[in-house]
Tab-separated table of C-alpha atoms and ligand atoms in Angstrom:
chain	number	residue	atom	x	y	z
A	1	UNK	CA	-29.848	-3.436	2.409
A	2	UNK	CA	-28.529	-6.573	3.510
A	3	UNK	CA	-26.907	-9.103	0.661
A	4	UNK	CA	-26.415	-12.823	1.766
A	5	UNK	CA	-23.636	-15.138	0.257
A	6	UNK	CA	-24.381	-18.842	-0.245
A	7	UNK	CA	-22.433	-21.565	-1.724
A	8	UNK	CA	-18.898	-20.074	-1.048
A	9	UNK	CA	-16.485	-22.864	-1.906
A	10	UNK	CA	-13.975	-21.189	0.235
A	11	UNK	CA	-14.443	-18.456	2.692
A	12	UNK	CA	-10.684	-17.286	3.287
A	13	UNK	CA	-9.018	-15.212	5.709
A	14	UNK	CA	-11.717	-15.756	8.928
A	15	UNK	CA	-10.720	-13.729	11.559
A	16	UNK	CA	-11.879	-13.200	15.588
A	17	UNK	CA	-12.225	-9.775	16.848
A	18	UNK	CA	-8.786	-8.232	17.732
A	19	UNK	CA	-6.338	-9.640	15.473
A	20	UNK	CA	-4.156	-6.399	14.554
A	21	UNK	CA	-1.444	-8.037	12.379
A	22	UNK	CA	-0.004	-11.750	12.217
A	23	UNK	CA	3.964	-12.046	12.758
A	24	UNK	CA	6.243	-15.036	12.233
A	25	UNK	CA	4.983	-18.281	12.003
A	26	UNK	CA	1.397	-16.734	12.476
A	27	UNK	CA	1.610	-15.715	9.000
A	28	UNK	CA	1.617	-19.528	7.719
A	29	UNK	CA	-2.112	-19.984	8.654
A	30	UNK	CA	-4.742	-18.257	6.572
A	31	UNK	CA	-8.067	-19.758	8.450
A	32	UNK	CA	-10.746	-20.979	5.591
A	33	UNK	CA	-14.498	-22.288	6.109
A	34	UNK	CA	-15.391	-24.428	3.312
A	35	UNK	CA	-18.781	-24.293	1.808
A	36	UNK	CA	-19.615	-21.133	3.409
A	37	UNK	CA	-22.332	-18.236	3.847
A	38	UNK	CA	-21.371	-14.691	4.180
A	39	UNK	CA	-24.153	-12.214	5.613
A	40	UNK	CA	-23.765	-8.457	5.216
A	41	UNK	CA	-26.033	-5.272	6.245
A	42	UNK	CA	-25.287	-2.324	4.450
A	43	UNK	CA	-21.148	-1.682	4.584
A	44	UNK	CA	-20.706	-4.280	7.825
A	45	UNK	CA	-20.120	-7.705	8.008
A	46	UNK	CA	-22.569	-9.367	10.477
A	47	UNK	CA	-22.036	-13.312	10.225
A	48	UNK	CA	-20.695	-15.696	8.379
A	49	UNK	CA	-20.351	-19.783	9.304
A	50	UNK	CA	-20.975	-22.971	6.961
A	51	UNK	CA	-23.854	-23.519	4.805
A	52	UNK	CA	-26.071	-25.793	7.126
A	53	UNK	CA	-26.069	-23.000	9.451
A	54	UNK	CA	-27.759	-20.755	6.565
A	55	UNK	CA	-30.770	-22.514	4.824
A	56	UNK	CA	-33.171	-20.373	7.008
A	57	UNK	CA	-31.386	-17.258	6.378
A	58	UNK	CA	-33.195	-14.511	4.220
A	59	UNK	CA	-31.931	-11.427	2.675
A	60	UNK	CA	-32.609	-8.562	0.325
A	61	UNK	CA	-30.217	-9.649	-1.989
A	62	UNK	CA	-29.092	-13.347	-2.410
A	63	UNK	CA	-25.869	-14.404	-4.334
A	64	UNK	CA	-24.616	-17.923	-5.716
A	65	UNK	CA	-21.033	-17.948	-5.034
A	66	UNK	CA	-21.159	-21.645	-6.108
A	67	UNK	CA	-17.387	-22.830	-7.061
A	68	UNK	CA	-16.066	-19.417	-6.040
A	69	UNK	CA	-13.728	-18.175	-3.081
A	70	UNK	CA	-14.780	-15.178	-0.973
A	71	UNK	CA	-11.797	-13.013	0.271
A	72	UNK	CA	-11.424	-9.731	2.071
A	73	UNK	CA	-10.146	-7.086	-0.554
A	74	UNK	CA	-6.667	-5.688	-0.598
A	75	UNK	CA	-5.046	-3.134	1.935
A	76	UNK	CA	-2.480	-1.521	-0.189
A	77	UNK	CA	-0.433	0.717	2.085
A	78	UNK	CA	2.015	2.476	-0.167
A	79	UNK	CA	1.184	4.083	-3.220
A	80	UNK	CA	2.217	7.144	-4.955
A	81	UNK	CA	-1.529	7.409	-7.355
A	82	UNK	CA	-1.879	10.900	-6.857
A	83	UNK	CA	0.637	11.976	-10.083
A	84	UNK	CA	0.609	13.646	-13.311
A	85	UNK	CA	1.382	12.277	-16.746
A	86	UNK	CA	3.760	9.202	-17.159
A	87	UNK	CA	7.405	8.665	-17.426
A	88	UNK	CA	7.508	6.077	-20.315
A	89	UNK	CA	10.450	7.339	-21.730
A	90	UNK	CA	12.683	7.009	-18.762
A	91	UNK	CA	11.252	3.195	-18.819
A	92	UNK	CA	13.071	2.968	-22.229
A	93	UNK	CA	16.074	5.359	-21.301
A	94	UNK	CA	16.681	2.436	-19.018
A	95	UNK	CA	16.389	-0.475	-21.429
A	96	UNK	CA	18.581	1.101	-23.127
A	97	UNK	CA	21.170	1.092	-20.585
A	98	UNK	CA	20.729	4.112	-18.235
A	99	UNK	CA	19.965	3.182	-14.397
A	100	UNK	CA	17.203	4.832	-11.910
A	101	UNK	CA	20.131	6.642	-10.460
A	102	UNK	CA	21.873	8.253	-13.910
A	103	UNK	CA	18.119	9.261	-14.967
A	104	UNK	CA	17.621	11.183	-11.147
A	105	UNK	CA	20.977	12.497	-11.668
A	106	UNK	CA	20.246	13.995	-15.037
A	107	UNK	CA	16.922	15.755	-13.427
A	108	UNK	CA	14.764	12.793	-14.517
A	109	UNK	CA	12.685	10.730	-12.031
A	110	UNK	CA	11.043	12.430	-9.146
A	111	UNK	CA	11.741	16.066	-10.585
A	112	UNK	CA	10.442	15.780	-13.575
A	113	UNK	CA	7.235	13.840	-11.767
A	114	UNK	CA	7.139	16.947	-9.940
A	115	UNK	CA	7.939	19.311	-12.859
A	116	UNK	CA	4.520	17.996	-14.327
A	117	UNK	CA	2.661	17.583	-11.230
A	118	UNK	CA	3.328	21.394	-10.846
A	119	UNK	CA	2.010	22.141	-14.453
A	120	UNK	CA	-1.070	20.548	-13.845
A	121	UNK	CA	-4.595	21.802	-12.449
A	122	UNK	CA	-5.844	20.114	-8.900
A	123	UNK	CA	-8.988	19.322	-11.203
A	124	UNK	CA	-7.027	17.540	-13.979
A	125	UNK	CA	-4.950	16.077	-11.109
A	126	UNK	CA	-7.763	14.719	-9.432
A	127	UNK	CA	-9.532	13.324	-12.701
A	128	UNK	CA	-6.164	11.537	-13.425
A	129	UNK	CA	-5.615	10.149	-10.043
A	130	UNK	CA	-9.587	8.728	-9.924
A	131	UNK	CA	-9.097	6.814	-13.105
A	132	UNK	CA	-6.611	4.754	-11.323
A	133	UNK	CA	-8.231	4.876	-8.385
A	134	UNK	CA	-10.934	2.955	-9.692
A	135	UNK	CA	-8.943	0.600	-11.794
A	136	UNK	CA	-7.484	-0.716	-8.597
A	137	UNK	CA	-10.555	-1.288	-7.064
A	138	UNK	CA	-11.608	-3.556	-10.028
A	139	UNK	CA	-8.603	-5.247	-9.675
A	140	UNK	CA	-9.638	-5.963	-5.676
A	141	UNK	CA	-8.295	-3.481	-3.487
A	142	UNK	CA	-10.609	-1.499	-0.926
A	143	UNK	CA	-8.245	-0.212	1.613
A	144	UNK	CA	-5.604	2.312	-0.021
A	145	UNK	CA	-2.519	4.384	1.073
A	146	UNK	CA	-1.602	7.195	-0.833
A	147	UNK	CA	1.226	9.729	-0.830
A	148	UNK	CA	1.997	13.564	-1.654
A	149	UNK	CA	5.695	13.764	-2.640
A	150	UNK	CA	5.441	14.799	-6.180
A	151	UNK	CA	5.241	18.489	-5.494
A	152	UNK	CA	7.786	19.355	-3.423
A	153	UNK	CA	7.259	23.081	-2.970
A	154	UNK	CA	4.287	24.402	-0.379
A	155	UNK	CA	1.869	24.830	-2.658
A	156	UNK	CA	1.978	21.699	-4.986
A	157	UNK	CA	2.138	19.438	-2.021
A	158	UNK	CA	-0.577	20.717	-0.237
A	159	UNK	CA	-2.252	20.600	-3.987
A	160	UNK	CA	-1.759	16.470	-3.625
A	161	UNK	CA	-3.007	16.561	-0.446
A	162	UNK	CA	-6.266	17.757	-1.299
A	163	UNK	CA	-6.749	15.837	-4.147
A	164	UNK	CA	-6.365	12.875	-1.866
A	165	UNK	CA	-9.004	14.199	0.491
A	166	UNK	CA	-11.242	14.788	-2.494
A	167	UNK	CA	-10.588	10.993	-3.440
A	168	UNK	CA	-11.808	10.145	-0.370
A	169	UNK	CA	-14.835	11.894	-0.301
A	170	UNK	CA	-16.047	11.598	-3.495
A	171	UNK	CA	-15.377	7.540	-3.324
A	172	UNK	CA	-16.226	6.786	0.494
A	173	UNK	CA	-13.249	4.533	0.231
A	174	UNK	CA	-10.899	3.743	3.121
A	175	UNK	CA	-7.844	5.763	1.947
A	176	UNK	CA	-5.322	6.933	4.031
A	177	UNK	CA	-3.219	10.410	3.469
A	178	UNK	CA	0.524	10.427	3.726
A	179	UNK	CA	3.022	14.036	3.478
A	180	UNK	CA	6.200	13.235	1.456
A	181	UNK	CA	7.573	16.504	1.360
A	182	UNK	CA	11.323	15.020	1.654
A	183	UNK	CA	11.188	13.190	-1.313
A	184	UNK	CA	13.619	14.702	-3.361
A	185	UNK	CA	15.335	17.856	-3.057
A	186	UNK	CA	14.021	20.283	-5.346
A	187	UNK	CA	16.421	22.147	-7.947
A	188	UNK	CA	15.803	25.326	-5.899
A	189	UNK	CA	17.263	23.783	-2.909
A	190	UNK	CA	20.261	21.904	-4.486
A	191	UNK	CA	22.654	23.460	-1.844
A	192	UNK	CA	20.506	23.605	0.224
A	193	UNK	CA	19.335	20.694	1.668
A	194	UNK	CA	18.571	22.131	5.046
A	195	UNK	CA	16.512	24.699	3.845
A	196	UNK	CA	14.544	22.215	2.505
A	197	UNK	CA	13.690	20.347	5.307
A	198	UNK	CA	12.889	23.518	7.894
A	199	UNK	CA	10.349	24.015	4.712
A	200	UNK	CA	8.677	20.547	5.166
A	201	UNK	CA	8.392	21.047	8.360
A	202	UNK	CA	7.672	24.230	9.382
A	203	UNK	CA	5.106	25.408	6.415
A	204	UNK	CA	4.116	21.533	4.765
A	205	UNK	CA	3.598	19.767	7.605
A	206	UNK	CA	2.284	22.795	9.613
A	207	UNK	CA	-0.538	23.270	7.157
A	208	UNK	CA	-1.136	19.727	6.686
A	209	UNK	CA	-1.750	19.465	10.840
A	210	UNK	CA	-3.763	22.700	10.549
A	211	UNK	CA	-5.936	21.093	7.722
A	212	UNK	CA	-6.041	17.920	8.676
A	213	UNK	CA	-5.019	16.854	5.197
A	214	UNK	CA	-2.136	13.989	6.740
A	215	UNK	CA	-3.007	11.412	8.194
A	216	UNK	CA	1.012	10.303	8.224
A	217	UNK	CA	4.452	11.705	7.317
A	218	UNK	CA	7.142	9.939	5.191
A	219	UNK	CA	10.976	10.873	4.035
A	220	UNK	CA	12.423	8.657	1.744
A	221	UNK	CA	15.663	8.105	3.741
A	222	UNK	CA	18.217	7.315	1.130
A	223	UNK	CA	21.696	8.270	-0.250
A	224	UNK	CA	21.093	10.897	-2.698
A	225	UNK	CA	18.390	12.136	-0.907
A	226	UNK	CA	17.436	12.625	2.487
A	227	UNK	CA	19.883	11.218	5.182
A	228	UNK	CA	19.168	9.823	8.880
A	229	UNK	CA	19.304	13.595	10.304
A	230	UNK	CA	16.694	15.068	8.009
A	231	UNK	CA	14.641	12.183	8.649
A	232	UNK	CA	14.814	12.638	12.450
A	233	UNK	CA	14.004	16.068	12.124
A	234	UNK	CA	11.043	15.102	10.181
A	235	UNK	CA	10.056	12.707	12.413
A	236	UNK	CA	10.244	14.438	15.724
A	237	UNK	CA	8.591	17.154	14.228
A	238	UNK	CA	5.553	14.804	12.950
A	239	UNK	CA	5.774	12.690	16.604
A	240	UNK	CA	5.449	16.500	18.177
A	241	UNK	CA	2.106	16.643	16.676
A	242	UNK	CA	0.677	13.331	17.369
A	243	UNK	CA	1.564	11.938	13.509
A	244	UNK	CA	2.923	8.910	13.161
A	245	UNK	CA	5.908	7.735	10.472
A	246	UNK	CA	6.216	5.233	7.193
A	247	UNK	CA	9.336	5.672	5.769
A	248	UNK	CA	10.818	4.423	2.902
A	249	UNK	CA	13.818	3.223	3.519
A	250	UNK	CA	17.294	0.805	3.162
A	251	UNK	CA	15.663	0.619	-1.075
A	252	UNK	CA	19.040	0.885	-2.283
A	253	UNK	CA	21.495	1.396	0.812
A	254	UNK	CA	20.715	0.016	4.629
A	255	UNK	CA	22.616	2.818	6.663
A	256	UNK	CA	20.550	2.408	9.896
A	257	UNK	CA	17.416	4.078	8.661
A	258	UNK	CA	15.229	1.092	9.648
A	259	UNK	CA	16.452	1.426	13.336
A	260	UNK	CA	15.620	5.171	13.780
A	261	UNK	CA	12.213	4.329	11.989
A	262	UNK	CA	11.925	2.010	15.345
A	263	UNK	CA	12.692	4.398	17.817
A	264	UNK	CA	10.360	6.780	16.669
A	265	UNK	CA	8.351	4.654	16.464
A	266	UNK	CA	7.264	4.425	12.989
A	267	UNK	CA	3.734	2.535	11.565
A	268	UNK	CA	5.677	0.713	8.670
A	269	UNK	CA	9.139	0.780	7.537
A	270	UNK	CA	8.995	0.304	3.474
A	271	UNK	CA	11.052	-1.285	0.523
A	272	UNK	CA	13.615	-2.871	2.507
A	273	UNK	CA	15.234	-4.438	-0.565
A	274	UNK	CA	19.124	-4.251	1.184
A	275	UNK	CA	19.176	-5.222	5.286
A	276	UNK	CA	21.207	-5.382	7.764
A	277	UNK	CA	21.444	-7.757	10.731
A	278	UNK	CA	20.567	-5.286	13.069
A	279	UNK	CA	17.667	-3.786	11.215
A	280	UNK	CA	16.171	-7.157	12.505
A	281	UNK	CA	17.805	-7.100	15.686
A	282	UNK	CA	15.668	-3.355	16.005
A	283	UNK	CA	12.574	-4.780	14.131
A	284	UNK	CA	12.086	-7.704	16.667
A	285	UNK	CA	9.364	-6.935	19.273
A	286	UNK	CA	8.589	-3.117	18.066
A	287	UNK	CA	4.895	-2.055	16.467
A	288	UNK	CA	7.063	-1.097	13.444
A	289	UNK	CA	5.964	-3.330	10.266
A	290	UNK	CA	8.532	-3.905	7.395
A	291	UNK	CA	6.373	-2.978	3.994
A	292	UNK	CA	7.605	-5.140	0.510
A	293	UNK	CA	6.530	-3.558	-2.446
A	294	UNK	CA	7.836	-6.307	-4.907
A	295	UNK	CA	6.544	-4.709	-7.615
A	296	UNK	CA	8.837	-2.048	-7.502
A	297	UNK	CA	11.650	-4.451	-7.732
A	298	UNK	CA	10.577	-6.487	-10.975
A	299	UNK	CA	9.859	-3.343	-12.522
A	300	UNK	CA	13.409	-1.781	-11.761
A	301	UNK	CA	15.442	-5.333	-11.745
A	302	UNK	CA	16.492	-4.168	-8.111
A	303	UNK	CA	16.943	-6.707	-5.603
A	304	UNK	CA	13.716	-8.251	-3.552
A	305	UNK	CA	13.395	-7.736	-0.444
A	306	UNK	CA	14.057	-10.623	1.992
A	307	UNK	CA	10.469	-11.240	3.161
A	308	UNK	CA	11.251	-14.860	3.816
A	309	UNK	CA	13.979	-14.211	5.949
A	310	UNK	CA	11.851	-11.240	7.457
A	311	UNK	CA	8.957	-13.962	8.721
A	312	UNK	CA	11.495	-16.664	9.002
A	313	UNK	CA	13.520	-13.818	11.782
A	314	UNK	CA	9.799	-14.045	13.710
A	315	UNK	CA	8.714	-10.515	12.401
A	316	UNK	CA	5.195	-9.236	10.646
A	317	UNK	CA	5.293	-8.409	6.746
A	318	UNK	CA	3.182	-6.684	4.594
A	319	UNK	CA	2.479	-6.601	1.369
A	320	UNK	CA	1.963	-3.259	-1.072
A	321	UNK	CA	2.147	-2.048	-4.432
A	322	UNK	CA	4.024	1.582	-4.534
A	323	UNK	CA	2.075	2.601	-7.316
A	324	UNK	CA	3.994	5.266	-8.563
A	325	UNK	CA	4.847	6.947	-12.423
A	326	UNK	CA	8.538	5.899	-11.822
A	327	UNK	CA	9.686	2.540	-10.014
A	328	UNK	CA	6.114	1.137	-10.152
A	329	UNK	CA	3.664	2.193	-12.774
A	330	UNK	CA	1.284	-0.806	-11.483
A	331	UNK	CA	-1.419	-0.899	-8.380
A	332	UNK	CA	-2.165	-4.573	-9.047
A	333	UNK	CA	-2.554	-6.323	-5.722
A	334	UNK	CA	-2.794	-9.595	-7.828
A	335	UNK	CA	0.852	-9.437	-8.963
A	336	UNK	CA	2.481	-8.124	-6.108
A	337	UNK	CA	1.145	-11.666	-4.321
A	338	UNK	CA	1.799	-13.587	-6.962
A	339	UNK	CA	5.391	-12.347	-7.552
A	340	UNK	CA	5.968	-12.506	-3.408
A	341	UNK	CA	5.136	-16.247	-3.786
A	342	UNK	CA	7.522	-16.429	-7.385
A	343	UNK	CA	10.113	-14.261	-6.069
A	344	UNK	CA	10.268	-13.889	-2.092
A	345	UNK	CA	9.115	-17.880	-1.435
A	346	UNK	CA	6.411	-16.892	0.662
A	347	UNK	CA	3.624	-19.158	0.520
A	348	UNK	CA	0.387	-18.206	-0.491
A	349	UNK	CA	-0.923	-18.359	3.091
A	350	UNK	CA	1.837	-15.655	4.171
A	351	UNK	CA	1.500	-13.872	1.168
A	352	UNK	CA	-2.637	-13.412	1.890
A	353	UNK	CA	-1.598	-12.615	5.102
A	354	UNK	CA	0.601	-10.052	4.182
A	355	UNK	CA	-1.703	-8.082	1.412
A	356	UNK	CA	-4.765	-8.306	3.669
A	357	UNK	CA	-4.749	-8.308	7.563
A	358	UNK	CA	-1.185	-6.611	7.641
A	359	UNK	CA	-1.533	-4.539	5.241
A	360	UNK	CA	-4.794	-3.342	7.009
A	361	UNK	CA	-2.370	-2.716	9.954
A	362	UNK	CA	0.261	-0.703	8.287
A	363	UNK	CA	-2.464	1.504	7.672
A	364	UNK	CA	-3.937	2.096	11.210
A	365	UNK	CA	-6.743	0.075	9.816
A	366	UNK	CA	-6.935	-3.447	10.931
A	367	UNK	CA	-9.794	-2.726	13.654
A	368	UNK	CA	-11.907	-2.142	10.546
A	369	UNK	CA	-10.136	-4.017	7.421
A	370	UNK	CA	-7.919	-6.766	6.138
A	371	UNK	CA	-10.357	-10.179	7.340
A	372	UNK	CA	-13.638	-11.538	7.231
A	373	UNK	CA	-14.515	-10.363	11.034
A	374	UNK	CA	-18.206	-9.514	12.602
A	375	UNK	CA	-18.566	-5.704	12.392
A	376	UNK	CA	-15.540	-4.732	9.897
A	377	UNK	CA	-16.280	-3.357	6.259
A	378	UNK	CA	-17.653	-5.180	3.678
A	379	UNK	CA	-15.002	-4.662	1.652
A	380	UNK	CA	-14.548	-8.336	-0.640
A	381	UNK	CA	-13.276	-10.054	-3.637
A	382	UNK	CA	-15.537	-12.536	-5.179
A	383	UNK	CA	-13.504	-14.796	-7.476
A	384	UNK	CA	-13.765	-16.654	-10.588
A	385	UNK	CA	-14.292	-20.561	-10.660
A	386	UNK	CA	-10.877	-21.677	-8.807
A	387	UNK	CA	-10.167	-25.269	-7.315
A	388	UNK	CA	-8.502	-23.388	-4.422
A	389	UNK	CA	-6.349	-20.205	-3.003
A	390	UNK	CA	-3.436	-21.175	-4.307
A	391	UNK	CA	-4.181	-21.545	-7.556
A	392	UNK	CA	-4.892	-17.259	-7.387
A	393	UNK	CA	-0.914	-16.563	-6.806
A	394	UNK	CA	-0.144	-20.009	-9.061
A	395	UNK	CA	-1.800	-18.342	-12.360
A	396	UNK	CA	-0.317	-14.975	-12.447
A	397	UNK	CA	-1.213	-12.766	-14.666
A	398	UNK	CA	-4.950	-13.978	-15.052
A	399	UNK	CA	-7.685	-12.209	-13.831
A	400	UNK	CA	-9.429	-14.154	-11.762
A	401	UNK	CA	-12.017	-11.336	-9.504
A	402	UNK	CA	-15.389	-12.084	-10.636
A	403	UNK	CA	-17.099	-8.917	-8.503
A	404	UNK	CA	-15.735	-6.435	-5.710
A	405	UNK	CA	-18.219	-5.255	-3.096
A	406	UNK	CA	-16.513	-1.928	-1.211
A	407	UNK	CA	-18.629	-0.943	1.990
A	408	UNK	CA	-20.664	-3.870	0.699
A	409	UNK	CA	-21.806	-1.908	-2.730
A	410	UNK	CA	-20.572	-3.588	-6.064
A	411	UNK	CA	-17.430	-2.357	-7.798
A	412	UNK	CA	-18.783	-2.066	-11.032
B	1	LIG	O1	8.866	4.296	-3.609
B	1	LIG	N1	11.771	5.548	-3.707
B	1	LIG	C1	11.154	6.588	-3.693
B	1	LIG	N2	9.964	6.836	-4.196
B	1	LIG	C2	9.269	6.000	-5.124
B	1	LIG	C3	9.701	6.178	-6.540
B	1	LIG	C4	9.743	7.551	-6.966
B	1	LIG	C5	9.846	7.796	-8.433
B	1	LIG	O2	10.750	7.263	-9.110
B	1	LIG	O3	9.001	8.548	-8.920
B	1	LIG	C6	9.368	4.560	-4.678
B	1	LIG	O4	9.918	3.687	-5.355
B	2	LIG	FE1	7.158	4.506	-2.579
């Protein structure tokens, strides 16, 4: 089935063949063709180029993208979907004065996530996690990251696990699978941490490896949590079998977690919201991408993370939601960009850049995703009527997607 494009006002985010991720001042150019054609056969892109190339083109399907933009979807790489139930009352336990920390402290947050998460069925656990699945493909994303970390014994995380490998083969969708066994430290294991960790590693991650149900391992690396020797151990231990790290870290302290993410050479390193000088200093020239999930820190009235200073230091960003029933009960692509432009000062060129091509990357996934490139997915966002790209961070809030295509089949 091939479906041809005509009339694009703006084709955005053209790419060449073997772009993996933009850095620095790279990030300021988002390459357009104006009054474009966009050709795809079955889930592939195979041309694109300006209209008066295209008059003689034929195809089974033709669409009138008169007035409209054409972008690749969103790569969101870090979200949390797979969970059970909601935590709307810690949302107003904290308008009324408590803080993310006080609710943890008092068993809240990511135990009671997992408290429920544990209750639940892997069917009723998959239904759940689908529904939101496929409201954040109507909202434009077609590349996804999702993480376990809501179990935290054996059996409940290897329970997320599947359910994410179900996701992905009941949708076809690119998704990739993260273990977050250290995410918190379960009330069995209160004193004792260690314990907890030779249990991630040695029966978690084990299995995961033996059913191929991880595609990446994750610790969030934090006071309160897990410090810089778990998340070594947890590392070396995932870098033993061939897995590769994103780890969130420096969210509410920056205690050198960002520099051991480099020298193990981790795929992303996520939140960032406090840095250091040196976590640049490490950053610079490494395959490591910083992740900033600004969602997370309107939501939680945290600090945002310094993504201008990030691209202004020379480095790569991305861009993600960390959908999650605690610091981010939102997967909308739309507002993360939006409130990166508001609240970061990137512009909407870096910010494009950021939620598409790199995002791609800090998902192992920019050979295939993240730019309008011969031979990657169809994977796009057709938009309303707009006069340009920056009017789609400019009206936040709106809903401006007019039709999704994933693996070039319509979101419906
Ligand atoms: O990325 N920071 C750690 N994990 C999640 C939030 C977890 C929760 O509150 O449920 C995050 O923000
Ligand atoms: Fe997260």
């Amino acid at each position: 089935m091939s479906i041809l494009i005509i009339n694009i006002k703006s084709l955005v985010q053209v790419r060449p063949e073997g772009v993996s991720k933009l850095s620095g001042e790279e990030m300021k150019t988002l390459p357009t063709i104006e009054d474009a054609f966009l050709l795809i056969e079955d889930d592939t892109i195979i041309d694109y180029g300006k209209m008066t190339e295209a008059y003689s083109m034929s195809a089974d399907k033709i669409i009138d993208a008169t007035g409209k933009l054409v972008l690749p979807s969103w790569c969101d790489s870090h979200t949390h979907i797979v969970y059970a139930g909601d935590r709307s009352q810690e949302f107003v336990d904290r308008i009324n004065g408590l803080s993310y920390e006080e609710i943890a402290n008092r068993g809240g947050g990511i135990l009671n996530s997992a408290e429920k998460l544990q209750n639940c069925s892997e069917n009723d656990l998959f239904e759940q996690s689908l529904e939101r699945l496929i409201n954040v493909t109507k909202l434009g994303t077609g590349a996804i990251e999702i993480k376990s970390g809501y179990g935290l014994t054996v059996e409940a995380e290897l329970k997320m696990l599947r359910v994410i490998k179900k996701l992905k083969d009941e949708t076809g969708m690119a998704i990739k699978s993260t273990l977050l066994g250290a995410h918190a430290l379960p009330v069995d294991y209160k004193n004792n941490k260690s314990g907890y960790v030779d249990q991630v590693i040695e029966k978690m991650l084990t299995l995961a490896v033996k059913e191929n149900l991880a595609d990446y391992v994750d610790v969030f690396c934090e006071k309160g949590y897990f410090d810089l020797e778990d998340t070594e151990k947890i590392m070396a231990a995932a870098k033993a079998y061939g897995i590769k790290s994103k780890i969130h870290v420096n969210q509410f302290n920056a205690f050198g977690g960002v520099e051991l993410g480099v020298k193990y050479d981790a795929l992303s390193v996520d939140h960032l919201e406090e840095m250091n000088p040196e976590d640049y200093v490490a950053l610079k020239g490494s395959n490591t991408i910083p992740v900033a999930l600004p969602s997370c820190s309107y939501f939680l009235s945290i600090p945002y993370t310094p993504g201008r200073k990030i691209i202004d230091s020379g480095l790569p960003l991305a861009l993600a939601t960390d959908y999650n029933p605690g610091s981010t009960p939102s997967g909308n692509m739309n507002f993360v960009v939006s409130t990166a432009c508001i609240k970061m000062k990137l512009t909407p060129e870096e910010a494009i850049n950021a939620a598409t091509l790199n995002g791609a990357y800090a998902m192992g996934l920019s050979d295939s995703h993240g730019s309008i490139t011969i031979g990657k997915k169809a994977n796009i966002i057709i938009t309303k009527p707009v006069s340009n790209y920056n009017y789609l961070p400019y009206a936040f809030g709106d809903n401006l997607i007019d039709k999704v295509y994933l693996n070039g089949k319509i979101v419906a």
